[in-house]
């Protein structure tokens, strides 16, 4: 989308200088969009230079900055959103297509990328009209499976186990859904990286994956750049699994009255509070969540405690997606177990 105030093309040949250094502008593809970036983003798929949908520029932002006492500053307006972290830097989203960044002193591109490709990108995609979930998504034989859950529930671990079983990553952490056809939601592919805790990475071999250096001592999960097992095409959203730990693997259908609150709870924009749903976005957000609840099966997935048993959940997911419904003998209870 071209900014409404001025053509985006005017920025393309204007390399930015920050801290006395000329920055190279690189081009990538993510979430079906062309991204031109002054920040090196090896997590993304490179592409040839072209008129971008999103411009990421380094420069000065004339907005209040966080301090050691007030570590974050968030501001939300209909046409621009401001997210700033004292330890990382400030990010200003504008015109639904531009992200300006003012790094904190001494912060490198690898650390900038952590919020840039997480909450900042999620908010930009939300502003562009996509429904964004804090989740992971895998393509399983043409079906899109989304994994939501509280911190530590095992979203990325379950996704990684499915990748090990031969299925393809669609996106990790930020799941964008295209509801152009509300009765047929599509998962938009993100980029071929998944973040895993050290114990999960040791237990689940991802084959052709490159473990990237730790971004910051306070960030425990390691980033794994996949070279293969990534789906670059949109896939229908077939199942949403809400993860919780259990004694054994089990899948239980959630009734509509529980499905909608679960989707709203794990929508990414909810992490920023009501202020992020400014203008008409609150009504749009509710309609989008309702469409997902009405047209995508939402299930509770119990994942056995212990990484050595993650395969039980994988087999159950594969069976559920292959049959398209719960086993005939379990329809009365709406539950399947392994």
C-alpha positions as MATLAB code, in Angstrom:
seq = 'XXXXXXXXXXXXXXXXXXXXXXXXXXXXXXXXXXXXXXXXXXXXXXXXXXXXXXXXXXXXXXXXXXXXXXXXXXXXXXXXXXXXXXXXXXXXXXXXXXXXXXXXXXXXXXXXXXXXXXXXXXXXXXXXXXXXXXXXXXXXXXXXXXXXXXXXXXXXXXXXXXXXXXXXXXXXXXXXXXXXXXXXXXXXXXXXXXXXXXXXXXXXXXXXXXXXXXXXXXXXXXXXXXXXXXXXXXXXXXXXXXXXXXXXXXXXXXXXXXXXXXXXXXXXXXXXXXXXXXXXXXXXXXXXXXXXXXXXXXXXXXXXXXXXXXXXXXXXXXXXXXXXXXXXXXXXXXXXXX';
ca = [
       0.000    0.000    0.000;
       1.391    3.417   -0.974;
       1.302    6.058    1.793;
      -1.554    8.457    1.338;
       0.520   11.597    1.970;
       3.331   11.001   -0.500;
       4.542    8.364   -2.971;
       6.584    5.657   -1.321;
       8.881    5.507   -4.334;
      10.464    8.833   -3.347;
      12.157    7.097   -0.390;
      13.687    4.229   -2.334;
      16.938    5.822   -3.535;
      17.517    7.824   -0.362;
      19.899    5.730    1.756;
      19.769    6.629    5.442;
      22.709    7.625    7.548;
      22.623    6.733   11.236;
      25.472    7.073   13.688;
      27.801    8.206   10.904;
      27.264    5.047    8.853;
      25.587    4.738    5.461;
      23.113    1.875    5.526;
      22.462   -0.505    2.669;
      18.816   -0.935    1.770;
      17.867   -4.578    1.377;
      14.736   -6.166   -0.045;
      12.803   -9.072    1.406;
       9.482  -10.863    1.152;
       7.290  -11.690    4.162;
       3.544  -12.045    4.730;
       2.963  -11.734    0.990;
       4.559   -8.262    0.984;
       7.768   -6.764   -0.393;
       9.810   -5.180    2.396;
      12.550   -2.598    1.793;
      14.679   -2.323    4.926;
      17.621   -0.342    6.266;
      17.857   -3.025    8.960;
      19.503   -6.300    7.946;
      16.890   -9.034    8.357;
      18.461  -12.401    7.499;
      15.387  -14.044    9.047;
      13.392  -13.045    5.950;
      13.493  -14.367    2.399;
      15.529  -12.020    0.132;
      13.988  -10.736   -3.089;
      14.885   -8.473   -5.994;
      14.543   -4.690   -5.512;
      11.028   -3.508   -6.337;
       8.515   -0.914   -5.220;
       7.870   -2.093   -1.649;
       4.696   -2.535    0.311;
       6.572   -1.772    3.550;
       9.530    0.557    4.082;
      11.702    0.175    7.191;
      13.933    3.223    7.705;
      16.513    4.183   10.332;
      16.404    7.761   11.568;
      15.387   10.141   14.326;
      11.860    9.960   15.743;
      10.505   13.064   17.400;
       8.526   11.309   20.122;
       9.012   10.833   23.893;
      11.579    8.150   24.683;
      11.463    5.580   27.490;
      13.788    5.793   30.481;
      15.189    3.287   32.994;
      12.285    4.234   35.260;
       9.646    3.962   32.505;
      10.975    1.171   30.285;
       8.274    1.322   27.588;
       6.211    3.995   25.871;
       3.255    2.963   23.665;
       0.987    5.394   21.795;
      -1.790    4.504   19.377;
      -3.563    6.737   16.871;
      -5.691    5.761   13.859;
      -2.931    6.600   11.350;
       0.214    5.930   13.365;
       1.380    3.789   16.243;
       4.457    4.262   18.423;
       6.222    1.479   20.348;
       9.419    2.201   22.256;
      11.575    0.096   24.567;
      14.377    1.710   26.568;
      16.749   -1.232   25.993;
      16.103   -1.556   22.244;
      14.797    1.609   20.584;
      11.755    3.390   19.213;
       9.493    2.258   16.347;
       6.949    4.478   14.599;
       4.385    2.876   12.256;
       2.717    5.277    9.831;
       0.595    5.267    6.689;
      -0.018    1.504    7.065;
       3.251    0.945    5.177;
       6.218    2.582    6.894;
       8.230    1.763   10.020;
      10.741    4.353   11.242;
      13.281    3.145   13.796;
      15.544    5.048   16.170;
      17.808    2.469   17.817;
      18.909    2.864   21.400;
      22.673    3.500   21.740;
      24.750    0.430   20.985;
      21.856   -1.713   19.738;
      22.600   -3.788   16.636;
      20.312   -5.016   13.869;
      19.916   -8.489   15.407;
      18.340   -7.035   18.550;
      16.260   -4.505   16.589;
      14.817   -7.379   14.560;
      13.424   -9.066   17.651;
      10.612   -6.526   18.312;
      10.526   -5.422   14.666;
       9.478   -8.870   13.409;
       7.310   -9.520   16.464;
       5.010   -6.890   18.005;
       5.876   -4.101   15.549;
       5.195   -6.203   12.444;
       2.087   -7.668   14.085;
       0.695   -4.195   14.686;
       1.441   -3.098   11.119;
      -0.280   -6.190    9.688;
      -3.250   -5.497   11.958;
      -3.402   -1.930   10.646;
      -3.406   -3.303    7.090;
      -6.610   -5.233    7.844;
      -5.322   -8.714    8.682;
      -6.340  -10.574   11.814;
      -3.129  -11.309   13.693;
      -2.859  -14.041   16.324;
      -0.052  -14.671   18.811;
       0.443  -18.231   17.640;
       2.345  -20.586   15.346;
       1.026  -22.200   12.164;
       1.932  -25.311   10.162;
       0.776  -26.570    6.758;
      -0.206  -30.235    7.007;
      -1.097  -31.763    3.609;
      -2.818  -28.585    2.440;
      -4.501  -27.834    5.773;
      -3.467  -24.954    8.009;
      -3.127  -25.763   11.710;
      -2.789  -22.862   14.159;
      -1.410  -23.352   17.673;
      -2.368  -20.830   20.364;
      -1.730  -20.935   24.090;
      -0.289  -19.237   27.116;
       3.447  -18.764   27.505;
       5.109  -22.142   27.963;
       2.167  -24.108   26.545;
       4.361  -25.489   23.758;
       3.227  -23.646   20.606;
       6.617  -23.497   18.896;
       7.639  -26.882   20.295;
       4.555  -28.566   18.819;
       5.094  -26.750   15.517;
       8.726  -27.909   15.465;
       7.705  -31.510   16.094;
       5.370  -31.290   13.093;
       8.216  -29.866   10.975;
      10.372  -32.817   12.053;
       7.535  -35.093   10.907;
       7.808  -33.624    7.402;
       5.279  -30.778    7.449;
       5.931  -27.138    6.569;
       6.146  -24.040    8.711;
       3.820  -21.208    7.743;
       4.740  -18.753   10.488;
       5.903  -18.637   14.093;
       4.817  -16.187   16.806;
       2.886  -13.885   14.422;
       0.054  -15.591   12.506;
      -1.657  -13.323    9.957;
      -5.068  -14.336    8.611;
      -6.529  -12.956    5.387;
     -10.306  -12.679    5.653;
     -10.991  -11.284    2.200;
     -13.483  -14.147    2.034;
     -14.739  -14.323    5.646;
     -16.099  -17.844    5.189;
     -12.704  -19.093    3.923;
      -9.921  -17.601    6.110;
      -6.409  -18.059    4.756;
      -3.129  -18.187    6.681;
      -0.553  -15.816    5.158;
       2.986  -17.271    5.200;
       5.455  -15.287    7.291;
       9.135  -16.220    7.093;
      11.169  -19.422    7.642;
      12.237  -19.007   11.251;
      11.097  -20.590   14.486;
      12.158  -19.759   18.057;
      12.834  -22.597   20.485;
      14.019  -23.011   24.039;
      17.321  -24.878   24.371;
      15.768  -28.102   25.708;
      13.214  -28.244   22.883;
      15.872  -27.545   20.247;
      18.039  -30.341   21.666;
      15.143  -32.808   21.676;
      13.672  -31.945   18.260;
      16.061  -32.024   15.316;
      14.905  -29.759   12.497;
      17.316  -31.073    9.882;
      18.238  -28.230    7.537;
      18.020  -25.444   10.089;
      20.586  -22.855   11.100;
      20.732  -21.900   14.774;
      21.387  -18.167   14.922;
      23.471  -16.517   17.678;
      21.659  -15.548   20.864;
      20.179  -12.082   20.428;
      20.485  -10.970   24.052;
      21.291  -12.732   27.360;
      17.791  -11.925   28.627;
      16.156  -13.636   25.615;
      16.174  -17.365   26.303;
      14.759  -18.739   23.064;
      17.116  -19.311   20.146;
      16.180  -18.474   16.578;
      16.357  -21.298   14.030;
      16.415  -20.277   10.352;
      14.882  -23.048    8.240;
      16.356  -24.010    4.878;
      13.419  -26.071    3.679;
      10.134  -27.160    5.275;
       8.606  -23.730    4.709;
       5.355  -23.055    2.850;
       5.496  -19.825    0.857;
       1.860  -19.979   -0.234;
      -1.346  -19.159    1.625;
      -3.119  -22.167    3.122;
      -6.735  -22.443    4.338;
      -7.089  -22.159    8.093;
      -8.550  -25.571    8.956;
      -7.945  -25.966   12.675;
      -7.097  -23.805   15.666;
      -5.683  -25.701   18.603;
      -5.594  -24.077   22.039;
      -2.742  -25.808   23.842;
      -2.559  -26.871   27.448;
      -0.414  -29.383   29.287;
      -1.973  -32.740   30.168;
      -1.221  -36.290   31.211;
      -1.832  -37.610   27.706;
      -2.486  -36.236   24.232;
      -6.108  -35.336   23.650;
      -8.244  -33.157   21.371;
     -11.576  -31.716   22.500;
     -13.862  -29.539   20.368;
     -14.602  -26.142   21.887;
     -18.208  -24.944   21.619;
     -18.794  -21.597   19.934;
     -19.369  -19.888   23.255;
     -15.767  -20.778   24.240;
     -14.151  -20.522   20.787;
     -14.707  -16.789   20.279;
     -13.237  -15.704   23.661;
     -10.176  -17.896   22.987;
      -9.542  -16.252   19.617;
      -9.961  -12.774   21.081;
      -7.643  -13.631   23.986;
      -4.817  -14.697   21.687;
      -5.255  -11.982   19.045;
      -1.961  -10.111   19.001;
      -3.418   -6.616   19.295;
      -4.946   -7.506   22.662;
      -1.417   -7.548   24.087;
      -1.366   -3.750   23.785;
      -4.695   -3.172   25.545;
      -7.804   -1.342   24.394;
      -5.841    1.713   23.254;
      -4.542   -0.199   20.210;
      -8.104   -0.777   18.952;
      -8.717    2.845   18.034;
     -11.288    4.202   15.603;
     -13.174    1.571   13.622;
     -10.630   -1.150   14.366;
     -12.431   -2.400   17.475;
     -15.566   -3.308   15.497;
     -13.498   -4.774   12.643;
     -11.441   -6.825   15.088;
     -14.555   -8.318   16.677;
     -16.047   -9.171   13.263;
     -12.822  -10.859   12.207;
     -12.582  -12.912   15.405;
     -16.233  -13.928   15.018;
     -15.643  -15.010   11.420;
     -12.767  -17.240   12.514;
     -14.837  -18.759   15.334;
     -17.696  -19.469   12.908;
     -15.674  -20.932   10.026;
     -12.612  -22.606   11.559;
     -12.763  -25.553   13.944;
     -11.421  -24.553   17.361;
     -10.185  -27.346   19.641;
      -8.403  -27.776   22.936;
      -5.183  -29.746   22.442;
      -3.677  -31.419   25.476;
       0.058  -31.872   25.013;
       1.705  -34.509   27.248;
       4.284  -33.207   29.673;
       7.769  -34.238   28.585;
       9.474  -33.641   25.241;
       9.893  -37.381   24.731;
       6.102  -37.657   24.316;
       5.528  -34.802   21.858;
       5.156  -37.380   19.076;
       1.839  -38.477   20.600;
       0.391  -35.013   19.999;
       1.807  -34.948   16.463;
       0.114  -38.239   15.534;
      -3.179  -37.036   16.970;
      -3.003  -33.752   15.033;
      -2.180  -35.564   11.790;
      -5.130  -37.914   12.266;
      -7.498  -35.068   13.124;
      -6.524  -33.071   10.034;
      -6.616  -36.139    7.775;
     -10.138  -37.147    8.796;
     -11.521  -33.630    8.983;
     -13.642  -34.466   12.011;
     -13.525  -36.372   15.247;
     -13.675  -40.137   15.123;
     -17.210  -41.469   14.740;
     -17.147  -43.222   18.062;
     -16.153  -40.008   19.857;
     -18.668  -37.586   18.346;
     -20.913  -37.814   21.363;
     -18.174  -36.587   23.667;
     -16.369  -34.432   21.099;
     -13.052  -35.841   22.300;
     -10.226  -37.882   20.875;
      -7.271  -39.182   22.856;
      -4.120  -41.124   22.313;
];
